[in-house]
XYZ file of C-alpha atoms in Angstrom:
715
model
C 13.080 -19.727 -37.432
C 13.688 -21.455 -34.233
C 12.640 -25.605 -35.970
C 12.349 -27.917 -32.847
C 15.213 -30.135 -33.409
C 17.797 -27.069 -33.433
C 19.201 -24.824 -31.573
C 18.203 -21.594 -29.481
C 19.736 -18.550 -29.003
C 18.654 -15.144 -26.002
C 20.422 -11.780 -26.388
C 21.079 -12.124 -22.347
C 23.247 -8.470 -22.282
C 24.319 -6.419 -25.166
C 27.089 -8.080 -25.714
C 26.854 -11.239 -24.824
C 24.771 -14.277 -26.316
C 23.777 -17.501 -24.834
C 23.290 -21.207 -27.498
C 21.994 -24.030 -26.312
C 22.421 -26.578 -29.416
C 21.052 -30.224 -28.091
C 23.450 -32.648 -29.426
C 20.882 -34.801 -32.084
C 21.916 -31.406 -34.134
C 24.935 -32.638 -34.824
C 26.504 -33.220 -31.795
C 25.840 -29.502 -30.796
C 29.375 -28.720 -32.311
C 27.861 -26.346 -34.845
C 30.299 -22.908 -34.804
C 31.094 -20.949 -35.588
C 28.076 -17.953 -35.649
C 26.664 -15.145 -36.720
C 24.279 -12.267 -36.299
C 22.010 -10.967 -39.192
C 19.343 -8.199 -38.614
C 16.197 -8.480 -40.668
C 16.230 -5.009 -40.858
C 19.052 -4.557 -43.049
C 20.344 -7.343 -43.661
C 23.937 -6.094 -41.491
C 25.575 -9.489 -40.775
C 26.998 -9.232 -36.967
C 30.605 -12.188 -36.476
C 30.050 -13.732 -32.770
C 33.059 -15.587 -31.315
C 33.021 -18.094 -28.721
C 33.794 -17.147 -25.367
C 33.135 -20.559 -23.277
C 31.186 -23.838 -23.893
C 29.430 -26.232 -21.720
C 28.116 -29.855 -21.544
C 25.370 -30.629 -20.378
C 24.766 -33.904 -20.965
C 22.373 -33.881 -23.791
C 23.068 -29.999 -24.823
C 25.897 -28.012 -25.475
C 26.117 -24.192 -23.965
C 28.146 -21.576 -25.883
C 28.700 -18.148 -24.607
C 28.893 -15.521 -27.359
C 30.383 -12.643 -27.656
C 29.272 -9.669 -29.951
C 31.479 -7.945 -32.061
C 29.363 -4.522 -32.667
C 25.971 -3.079 -31.845
C 23.114 -5.411 -30.844
C 19.663 -2.947 -31.041
C 17.172 -4.092 -28.813
C 13.743 -3.542 -30.981
C 15.281 -5.064 -33.380
C 14.960 -8.016 -35.365
C 17.985 -10.928 -35.504
C 18.474 -14.036 -36.815
C 22.085 -16.470 -35.655
C 23.661 -18.300 -38.592
C 25.390 -21.449 -37.797
C 27.864 -23.113 -39.505
C 26.287 -24.412 -42.346
C 23.843 -22.592 -42.504
C 20.738 -22.171 -40.654
C 19.246 -20.201 -37.711
C 17.600 -19.840 -35.008
C 15.014 -16.702 -34.205
C 17.671 -13.807 -31.357
C 14.621 -14.319 -28.272
C 15.146 -11.409 -25.920
C 16.773 -13.372 -22.731
C 17.999 -11.357 -19.662
C 19.114 -8.653 -21.406
C 15.897 -7.019 -19.899
C 17.029 -6.607 -16.725
C 20.155 -5.177 -17.098
C 21.365 -1.658 -15.459
C 22.866 -0.377 -19.373
C 19.033 -1.058 -20.611
C 17.607 0.411 -17.519
C 19.756 3.804 -18.439
C 19.529 2.888 -21.942
C 15.543 3.486 -21.845
C 14.921 5.387 -19.161
C 12.153 7.299 -20.481
C 11.588 10.972 -17.978
C 8.510 12.729 -19.619
C 4.944 12.695 -17.513
C 2.880 12.219 -21.430
C 2.935 7.994 -21.107
C -0.954 6.496 -21.558
C -3.168 8.068 -23.823
C -3.409 12.327 -23.455
C -6.839 13.877 -25.322
C -7.989 16.986 -26.611
C -11.622 17.064 -28.683
C -9.456 17.110 -31.973
C -6.861 14.407 -31.059
C -5.573 11.858 -28.848
C -2.333 11.125 -28.908
C -1.404 7.689 -27.200
C 1.910 6.544 -25.836
C 3.298 3.112 -24.160
C 6.897 2.448 -23.329
C 7.755 -0.948 -24.527
C 11.366 -0.655 -25.467
C 12.492 -4.640 -26.332
C 8.576 -4.494 -28.993
C 9.355 -4.733 -32.847
C 5.845 -4.595 -33.741
C 3.105 -2.608 -31.560
C -1.088 -1.515 -32.640
C -3.417 0.326 -31.001
C -6.694 -1.794 -30.764
C -9.429 1.032 -31.337
C -12.978 0.426 -30.370
C -15.661 2.277 -32.250
C -18.785 0.677 -31.430
C -19.142 -2.672 -33.095
C -16.389 -1.666 -35.396
C -12.690 -2.265 -34.087
C -9.994 -0.096 -35.849
C -6.066 -0.934 -36.058
C -3.467 1.441 -35.952
C 0.049 1.222 -36.203
C 2.164 2.831 -33.960
C 5.952 4.699 -34.685
C 8.996 3.643 -32.153
C 10.900 6.671 -30.840
C 13.476 7.324 -28.907
C 13.297 5.817 -25.001
C 11.598 2.997 -26.642
C 7.941 4.481 -26.431
C 6.474 4.058 -29.517
C 3.747 6.693 -30.780
C 0.290 7.195 -31.745
C -1.714 10.573 -32.581
C -5.286 10.657 -33.834
C -6.757 13.803 -34.865
C -10.268 13.350 -33.597
C -12.597 13.133 -30.892
C -12.186 9.631 -29.193
C -14.760 10.199 -26.279
C -15.572 6.886 -24.516
C -14.301 4.994 -27.044
C -11.816 2.008 -26.464
C -8.687 1.046 -26.521
C -6.553 -1.880 -25.869
C -2.401 -2.589 -27.117
C -1.576 -5.476 -29.493
C 2.555 -5.602 -28.757
C 4.695 -8.162 -30.198
C 7.973 -9.484 -28.133
C 9.507 -12.700 -29.046
C 7.516 -13.578 -31.846
C 4.254 -13.219 -29.513
C 1.516 -11.281 -29.666
C -0.340 -10.040 -27.094
C -3.681 -7.165 -26.429
C -3.419 -5.769 -23.454
C -4.858 -2.888 -21.204
C -2.607 0.428 -21.161
C -0.917 0.531 -17.819
C -1.338 4.101 -17.783
C -5.196 3.936 -18.348
C -7.689 6.234 -15.865
C -10.642 4.463 -17.323
C -12.079 0.797 -17.414
C -15.065 -0.536 -18.738
C -16.279 -3.513 -16.288
C -14.191 -5.925 -15.784
C -11.192 -4.231 -17.065
C -11.987 -5.569 -20.143
C -10.857 -2.152 -22.091
C -9.071 1.459 -21.369
C -11.771 4.256 -21.601
C -10.937 7.274 -23.544
C -12.429 9.782 -21.771
C -13.132 14.288 -21.090
C -11.579 15.202 -17.912
C -14.227 18.181 -18.299
C -16.471 16.034 -17.547
C -15.525 14.775 -14.629
C -15.975 15.462 -11.024
C -13.584 18.465 -9.960
C -11.949 18.066 -7.128
C -11.296 20.831 -4.288
C -8.317 20.964 -3.093
C -8.662 24.329 -0.776
C -10.191 22.391 1.428
C -8.319 19.469 1.665
C -7.141 19.548 5.869
C -3.217 20.420 6.388
C -1.117 18.756 8.882
C 1.505 20.703 11.230
C 3.222 16.922 11.242
C 2.797 13.225 10.973
C 2.026 12.567 14.612
C -1.302 15.119 14.879
C -3.508 12.640 12.712
C -5.389 9.394 14.498
C -5.969 7.126 11.286
C -9.023 4.931 10.781
C -8.844 2.466 8.940
C -12.138 1.076 6.794
C -13.851 -0.671 4.450
C -15.799 0.987 1.993
C -17.630 -2.097 1.328
C -17.688 -2.890 5.569
C -19.024 0.228 6.387
C -21.743 1.229 4.889
C -23.299 -2.628 3.387
C -25.205 -3.438 6.763
C -26.194 0.027 7.197
C -30.234 1.167 7.568
C -29.886 4.875 7.049
C -27.188 3.911 4.384
C -28.856 4.062 0.638
C -26.233 2.890 -1.362
C -24.798 0.063 0.386
C -21.170 -1.220 0.040
C -21.123 1.792 -2.452
C -19.021 5.232 -2.640
C -21.904 7.564 -2.752
C -22.672 5.529 0.481
C -20.061 6.976 3.101
C -21.491 11.025 1.524
C -24.544 10.280 2.695
C -24.959 12.259 5.964
C -27.947 11.425 9.035
C -27.294 13.288 11.443
C -27.677 11.691 14.400
C -28.129 8.031 13.086
C -24.540 7.721 14.473
C -23.532 5.712 11.476
C -21.926 6.477 8.903
C -20.467 9.890 8.140
C -21.715 10.984 10.920
C -20.840 8.405 13.251
C -17.212 9.433 12.001
C -17.399 13.132 12.813
C -18.598 12.451 16.171
C -15.264 10.156 17.112
C -12.858 12.503 16.090
C -10.082 10.726 14.420
C -8.267 12.892 11.686
C -7.341 10.461 8.699
C -9.295 7.550 7.111
C -7.854 4.948 5.840
C -9.301 2.714 3.004
C -8.942 -0.119 2.382
C -8.303 -0.777 -2.274
C -10.039 1.258 -4.106
C -7.655 1.354 -7.477
C -9.380 -1.662 -9.292
C -8.359 -5.020 -8.130
C -9.740 -8.450 -9.185
C -11.700 -10.649 -6.767
C -15.036 -9.074 -7.421
C -17.393 -9.002 -10.212
C -18.380 -5.824 -10.977
C -21.308 -6.871 -12.366
C -22.279 -8.518 -9.988
C -20.998 -7.778 -6.830
C -22.662 -9.307 -4.283
C -21.409 -12.660 -5.657
C -18.196 -12.492 -3.798
C -15.700 -10.524 -1.533
C -12.359 -9.338 -1.785
C -10.586 -6.158 0.452
C -8.755 -5.630 -2.672
C -5.065 -6.382 -2.746
C -5.419 -8.065 -6.786
C -4.597 -4.710 -8.753
C -5.469 -5.192 -12.172
C -5.501 -1.406 -12.957
C -3.240 0.885 -10.676
C -4.623 4.550 -12.226
C -8.486 3.237 -11.640
C -11.041 3.185 -9.298
C -12.522 -0.375 -7.903
C -15.901 0.026 -9.959
C -17.509 -2.440 -7.735
C -18.054 0.404 -5.339
C -19.387 2.478 -8.165
C -23.425 2.517 -9.007
C -22.789 1.826 -12.363
C -19.555 -0.355 -12.977
C -20.725 -0.138 -17.510
C -20.184 3.449 -17.261
C -16.325 4.792 -17.434
C -17.392 8.177 -15.769
C -19.353 7.188 -12.876
C -16.272 4.874 -10.574
C -14.297 8.402 -11.605
C -17.020 10.737 -10.016
C -18.562 9.020 -6.966
C -15.059 8.208 -5.682
C -14.826 11.895 -6.182
C -17.824 13.212 -4.815
C -16.518 10.556 -1.502
C -13.356 12.388 -1.303
C -14.087 15.796 -1.776
C -17.050 14.672 1.304
C -14.635 13.416 3.604
C -12.491 16.776 2.986
C -15.526 18.588 3.829
C -16.191 16.557 7.254
C -12.702 17.514 8.290
C -11.078 13.794 6.880
C -8.024 13.821 5.714
C -7.912 10.433 3.654
C -5.223 7.455 3.287
C -5.358 5.742 0.080
C -4.225 1.674 0.572
C -2.041 0.980 -2.622
C -0.249 -2.302 -3.468
C 2.866 -1.374 -5.659
C 4.857 -4.864 -4.509
C 3.118 -7.150 -6.710
C -0.118 -8.071 -9.627
C -2.434 -9.781 -8.562
C -1.534 -11.803 -12.842
C 1.489 -11.579 -13.631
C 0.845 -13.309 -17.001
C -2.347 -10.842 -17.675
C -0.974 -8.038 -16.391
C -0.198 -5.598 -18.852
C 4.011 -5.416 -17.650
C 4.611 -8.504 -19.584
C 3.565 -8.064 -22.792
C 5.584 -4.488 -22.854
C 9.027 -5.768 -21.557
C 8.880 -9.175 -20.860
C 10.910 -9.798 -17.211
C 11.516 -6.630 -16.885
C 8.808 -4.620 -13.607
C 9.460 -7.886 -11.929
C 12.315 -9.718 -9.647
C 13.448 -13.029 -10.668
C 15.760 -15.145 -8.386
C 19.859 -16.090 -8.932
C 18.129 -19.478 -10.694
C 16.268 -16.961 -13.086
C 12.951 -18.445 -11.695
C 9.982 -14.847 -11.018
C 10.680 -14.579 -7.094
C 7.716 -14.820 -4.674
C 8.574 -12.614 -1.335
C 4.346 -11.118 -1.951
C 3.408 -14.619 -1.134
C 1.320 -13.652 -4.347
C 3.528 -15.181 -7.467
C 5.182 -12.090 -8.360
C 7.177 -8.854 -6.779
C 7.454 -5.945 -8.977
C 10.987 -4.389 -8.831
C 10.534 -1.008 -7.630
C 14.481 -0.458 -8.231
C 14.133 -0.327 -11.732
C 14.199 2.644 -13.557
C 10.901 2.164 -14.995
C 9.101 0.730 -12.067
C 9.960 3.573 -9.974
C 9.200 5.401 -12.155
C 5.467 4.203 -12.795
C 4.680 3.956 -9.181
C 6.142 7.774 -9.080
C 3.720 8.458 -11.665
C 0.753 6.966 -10.319
C 1.674 8.522 -6.583
C 1.285 11.699 -8.157
C -1.972 10.186 -10.686
C -3.720 9.872 -7.058
C -2.699 13.552 -5.825
C -3.805 15.769 -8.226
C -6.519 14.216 -9.681
C -8.443 12.757 -6.651
C -6.645 14.873 -3.428
C -5.553 12.223 -1.508
C -3.922 13.061 2.138
C -2.149 9.927 2.551
C -0.695 6.179 1.217
C -0.395 3.409 2.846
C 2.284 1.426 1.109
C 0.711 -2.888 1.449
C 3.989 -4.862 1.687
C 6.793 -1.894 2.169
C 9.578 -4.213 2.592
C 9.124 -5.693 -1.099
C 9.686 -2.146 -1.937
C 13.438 -0.285 -2.634
C 14.720 2.360 0.120
C 15.605 4.248 -2.842
C 11.997 4.616 -4.062
C 10.402 4.969 -0.518
C 12.153 8.202 -0.905
C 11.138 9.670 -4.000
C 7.779 9.036 -3.580
C 8.394 11.238 0.044
C 9.932 13.501 -1.635
C 8.036 14.335 -4.347
C 4.989 14.093 -2.128
C 6.686 16.935 0.154
C 6.561 18.848 -3.225
C 2.250 17.943 -4.235
C 1.559 18.235 -0.407
C 3.574 18.655 3.344
C 1.259 17.179 4.832
C 0.751 14.032 2.621
C 1.768 10.904 5.191
C 3.768 8.158 3.268
C 3.478 4.866 5.852
C 3.931 1.111 5.501
C 3.943 -2.537 6.127
C 8.348 -2.823 7.104
C 8.536 -6.967 6.607
C 11.401 -8.372 5.308
C 10.377 -10.036 3.079
C 12.368 -12.464 1.079
C 12.747 -10.639 -1.890
C 15.946 -10.684 -3.974
C 16.840 -7.216 -2.965
C 19.826 -6.754 -0.951
C 19.301 -6.422 2.988
C 20.324 -2.961 2.773
C 17.786 -1.315 0.337
C 14.777 -3.158 1.721
C 12.367 -1.152 2.909
C 11.702 -2.624 5.796
C 11.933 -1.505 9.741
C 15.153 -2.324 9.892
C 15.805 0.364 8.045
C 13.781 2.698 9.029
C 16.986 5.113 9.685
C 17.490 5.568 6.133
C 13.924 6.276 5.588
C 13.500 9.527 8.317
C 10.311 10.591 7.149
C 8.525 6.565 6.597
C 5.865 5.500 8.984
C 6.274 1.842 9.287
C 3.596 -0.359 11.085
C 4.480 -0.841 14.453
C 4.567 -4.962 14.850
C 6.127 -4.841 18.919
C 3.781 -2.462 19.744
C 0.738 -5.562 18.050
C 2.500 -8.261 19.187
C 3.785 -6.621 23.329
C 0.226 -5.048 23.789
C -1.117 -7.514 22.172
C 0.128 -10.963 22.001
C 1.965 -12.737 18.996
C 0.106 -12.290 15.898
C 0.881 -15.492 15.132
C 0.776 -17.268 18.644
C -3.433 -17.019 19.423
C -2.246 -18.204 23.062
C 0.285 -15.171 23.854
C -0.779 -12.627 25.976
C 0.474 -9.361 25.866
C 1.078 -6.681 28.036
C -3.194 -6.096 27.825
C -3.531 -9.389 27.916
C -2.071 -9.457 31.283
C 1.527 -10.433 30.478
C 3.524 -8.239 32.960
C 6.760 -8.912 31.945
C 6.112 -7.069 28.832
C 6.250 -3.983 31.267
C 10.071 -2.683 30.052
C 8.900 -3.150 26.400
C 6.043 -1.155 27.101
C 7.760 1.421 28.239
C 9.604 1.881 24.968
C 6.225 1.301 23.142
C 5.207 4.452 24.844
C 7.584 6.478 24.202
C 7.469 5.832 20.629
C 9.820 3.405 20.209
C 12.356 6.218 20.154
C 14.246 5.797 23.037
C 13.577 6.252 26.478
C 16.266 8.556 27.516
C 18.831 10.917 26.398
C 21.207 9.517 23.583
C 19.600 5.663 23.422
C 17.687 4.930 20.040
C 14.765 2.161 19.826
C 13.588 1.167 17.077
C 12.884 4.244 14.987
C 14.288 7.538 15.469
C 11.867 9.444 15.602
C 8.100 8.775 17.238
C 6.388 9.889 13.747
C 7.656 6.952 12.473
C 6.181 3.875 14.280
C 2.283 3.039 13.736
C 0.668 2.289 17.329
C -1.044 -0.645 16.082
C -3.232 -3.863 18.568
C -5.339 -4.689 15.120
C -5.991 -4.254 11.369
C -7.597 -5.904 8.579
C -5.259 -8.325 8.293
C -5.604 -11.369 11.238
C -8.385 -11.723 14.026
C -9.540 -8.381 15.736
C -8.923 -8.467 19.318
C -12.104 -8.941 20.329
C -11.710 -12.625 18.690
C -8.097 -12.650 19.776
C -9.374 -12.709 23.089
C -11.555 -14.929 22.708
C -8.399 -17.582 22.421
C -5.845 -16.170 24.836
C -8.436 -14.638 27.664
C -11.288 -16.895 26.980
C -11.236 -17.945 30.569
C -11.962 -13.940 31.431
C -15.464 -12.210 31.402
C -16.605 -10.442 28.407
C -16.421 -7.554 30.985
C -12.889 -8.177 31.702
C -11.773 -8.082 28.568
C -13.940 -5.407 26.980
C -11.521 -3.147 29.651
C -8.391 -5.270 28.253
C -9.580 -4.036 24.868
C -10.225 -0.371 26.010
C -7.181 -0.557 27.462
C -4.779 -1.561 24.771
C -6.580 0.695 22.393
C -6.213 3.901 25.052
C -2.647 2.524 24.639
C -2.447 2.829 20.951
C -4.371 6.717 21.490
C -1.770 7.808 24.284
C 1.567 6.873 22.912
C 3.805 8.436 21.599
C 3.861 7.902 17.573
C 0.896 8.153 14.846
C -2.530 6.127 16.748
C -4.083 4.196 13.777
C -7.551 2.257 14.357
C -9.409 -0.209 12.736
C -12.798 0.436 12.172
C -14.859 -0.906 15.127
C -12.085 -1.457 17.053
C -14.078 0.832 19.767
C -16.826 -1.408 20.039
C -15.321 -4.993 20.114
C -15.860 -5.681 16.364
C -15.795 -9.632 16.402
C -15.711 -11.782 12.503
C -16.610 -14.047 14.122
C -13.535 -15.710 15.029
C -12.338 -15.230 11.257
C -8.332 -15.202 11.033
C -7.698 -14.020 7.403
C -11.387 -13.026 6.426
C -10.140 -11.165 3.189
C -12.854 -13.443 0.892
C -14.973 -13.749 3.522
C -18.542 -12.547 3.560
C -19.656 -9.835 3.917
C -22.154 -11.352 7.368
C -18.404 -11.737 9.016
C -16.730 -8.712 7.392
C -19.977 -5.884 7.565
C -19.342 -3.599 10.256
C -22.239 -4.234 12.541
C -24.443 -1.303 13.732
C -26.443 -2.448 16.530
C -23.688 -4.200 18.396
C -21.746 -0.270 18.107
C -25.379 0.393 19.659
C -25.279 -2.017 22.316
C -21.154 -0.075 23.487
C -21.554 3.499 23.467
C -20.112 3.521 26.396
C -16.437 2.233 25.068
C -17.229 4.530 21.936
C -17.570 7.514 24.324
C -14.766 6.774 26.540
C -12.316 6.399 23.074
C -13.977 9.583 21.773
C -12.894 11.352 24.606
C -9.132 9.765 24.289
C -9.388 11.282 21.069
C -10.548 13.873 22.500
C -7.069 14.581 24.803
C -4.848 13.419 22.358
C -5.950 15.902 20.267
C -6.519 18.298 22.782
C -2.694 18.620 23.955
C 0.778 18.343 21.994
C 2.511 16.352 24.863
C 0.951 13.455 23.313
C 1.695 14.706 19.815
C 5.220 15.186 19.951
C 6.995 14.384 16.569
C 10.419 14.622 17.447
C 12.554 12.442 20.038
C 14.251 14.929 22.017
C 11.222 16.566 23.204
C 9.900 12.671 23.806
C 13.200 12.258 26.172
C 12.501 15.986 27.382
C 9.231 15.374 28.728
C 8.048 12.028 29.074
C 8.848 10.206 32.330
C 7.323 6.363 32.737
C 7.729 4.543 36.226
C 6.708 1.082 37.056
C 5.211 1.163 40.333
C 4.071 -2.381 40.392
C 4.868 -5.090 38.301
C 1.084 -3.970 36.513
C 0.462 0.030 37.670
C 2.864 1.637 34.870
C 2.666 5.902 35.177
C 2.847 8.254 31.947
C 4.017 11.602 33.179
C 4.479 14.258 30.562
C 5.510 17.488 32.500
C 6.790 21.215 31.889
C 4.334 20.803 28.649
C 2.092 24.388 28.713
C 3.791 25.044 26.448
C 2.148 22.507 24.033
C -1.132 22.772 25.866
C -3.211 24.347 28.481
C -2.261 21.548 31.073
C 0.758 21.633 33.034
C 1.260 18.172 34.372
C -0.115 15.069 32.420
C -0.100 11.306 34.098
C -1.676 8.203 32.710
C -2.082 5.398 35.147
C -2.308 1.725 32.898
C -3.155 -0.601 35.763
C -3.076 -4.122 33.949
C -4.617 -6.750 36.536
C -7.785 -6.480 38.624
C -6.346 -8.138 41.964
C -3.805 -5.644 42.502
C -4.886 -3.563 45.078
C -5.996 0.536 45.144
C -2.262 1.606 46.576
C -3.231 5.831 47.600
C 0.506 6.100 48.584
C 1.805 5.301 45.138
C -0.790 7.631 43.625
C -4.511 8.252 43.540
C -5.964 5.705 41.446
C -9.802 5.313 41.724
C -10.953 2.590 42.920
C -13.627 2.161 40.223
C -9.581 1.714 37.187
C -8.759 -1.642 36.307
C -7.531 -2.397 33.025
C -7.990 1.479 31.314
C -6.058 4.543 30.849
C -6.578 6.275 33.922
C -5.522 9.952 32.659
C -4.645 12.874 35.447
C -4.115 16.166 34.281
C -2.640 18.640 36.666
C -2.811 22.614 37.404
C 0.792 23.876 38.665
C -0.980 22.765 42.470
C 0.575 19.201 42.526
C -1.810 18.126 45.021
C -5.086 18.976 43.198
C -7.133 16.879 41.173
C -10.668 17.417 39.542
C -12.967 15.254 37.108
C -14.896 17.602 34.179
C -17.054 15.798 32.386
C -16.092 13.270 29.699
C -17.569 15.345 26.827
C -15.195 18.074 26.920
C -14.397 19.814 24.381
C -10.571 20.830 25.589
C -8.445 21.060 29.000
C -8.743 23.610 30.657
C -7.990 22.751 34.029
C -7.469 19.641 35.022
C -9.682 15.504 34.429
C -9.697 11.955 35.213
C -11.214 9.796 33.091
C -12.312 6.313 34.400
C -13.907 3.475 33.864
C -17.977 3.630 33.373
C -18.663 1.235 36.448
């Protein structure tokens, strides 16, 4: 079949076959055609609907006079009784296929008990599937049975704990062996899926998970397990999950540092199994981890023993339990927009072309820039993502998800994710990168920032906040508001209001401030300190430090959800490297000695965090409340006043004023408002009692706001 020089056949729809015939074969004139089922020898007539001449070949479009069952094998016979194997074409990407094979069960993968293990794999186009079991040095091949909805199933009645396994799948005459996409345990470097006994795993204590009254109560701190621990002299398990569980009171590093800083949520750079680091030799290479290999298996390079499938599971669970015990929510950075390598990932072995998007020329789309885009708008792709999110919440106690390149994902999927998480735990945070990505999905379906109104419960990284406060990310010479460009003052007012409008009836970027993730730096691109070396290199270190404190203060005090990259509070540098995703530890590791030398800056940011947490007026989740209580004035082109009035019901303070002074040459004008003379490029926070003329100072290390406060930068 499909002998070279003859024709090729493709099933593109349930009632349509495409035939390509080279003119070297009877001039391409080989109609009429018949379709033969290779299982039961049933013959179906094929009708030529269209014929096109492409020079060296003819293209036939045929309609099918009968029903074709996907998963069975067929051949197309021509008028000369020669044949061609009927390959699957576009059929798997049709709506009819999607609906016909949508499976709603929650039992895909391997379900273990001591007496049996049931395996289920969704592979509707496959003509044969075998389970490959590895028992030490013995390999067992066991045929799986096809069930409804494209499910292949096999139950093995013995205790398989510790067995390795893969699937052998035949599609379009091609046999491929692959790991289980629903696998939850693995050998090193994702070579085999592993069957584990859940009873041998550390238990997640769901009762101690921190709860949020509203999303804006969160203060998010982004860190990498490896970066945060690899260079810490007090940590024994450097670069590992367990490193973040270690507590040495007074060290002011690691977990002790996080406790003192006061943030509420820790966003971990990818902790699912990723490519780019050899798990057997993790010190040899570095990678942030945005290269998915196994979505439901923890990364092995962060465990103490990547060869032990239980180690990575138990150590990550211990880390999450420890963070919960210390009052932190845990946010997982997830990458459901692409896989590391399309050709080797299980998806195409299961159902060729189904899981990915294709452009209008039939080529794989690449809106991610990573070689492929996951087609989350298809039912079983969406189900996979939902199942994975549910798994991490239930099995690891995850408190939030940061979606990488969320603009690749569709609106309906994101809303279903929120609905699912709302049912599992109402405190779960959902947010992501709402960039407009060039993927073949209609604009009105993209989970991009411009569709935020369609996803009212989903947060978006506010790149407008980033670029207007700091300067455009991709124009390294441009200065934003905090860096001395007062032309951004009007935009800055909107950003401080949570990007949801300043006055009644007005909207801006978002309908609610809870949709705005306010940030000026993250793992991507330059740190703010390195960026200022390029844009503000003519200024002294002292001035630039104050600018960074100011920018960070704006993140903390703006309405919305603050987001801080680890080290931002002490001027973290990556030695000028803009994209450090695969740079060595000497570039990416947190420099704890540098942190010690900037303790006054850390203390100031810690104080700002305390203020935000102490008074609910900084944390409105409703845009109507922002418009009711917030007023922003510009007294001078470089002096902005942020006032919260009549807010005693949200905290003990009635009236709060925040002053941003953006240039050192601006004289202090007490006729405008009392600004301490030491202030430049930091927020001055003034809290007033009912006596509008009373301004008092208290110590920065206050536990909460009792009366009134003035915070100023150190001299």
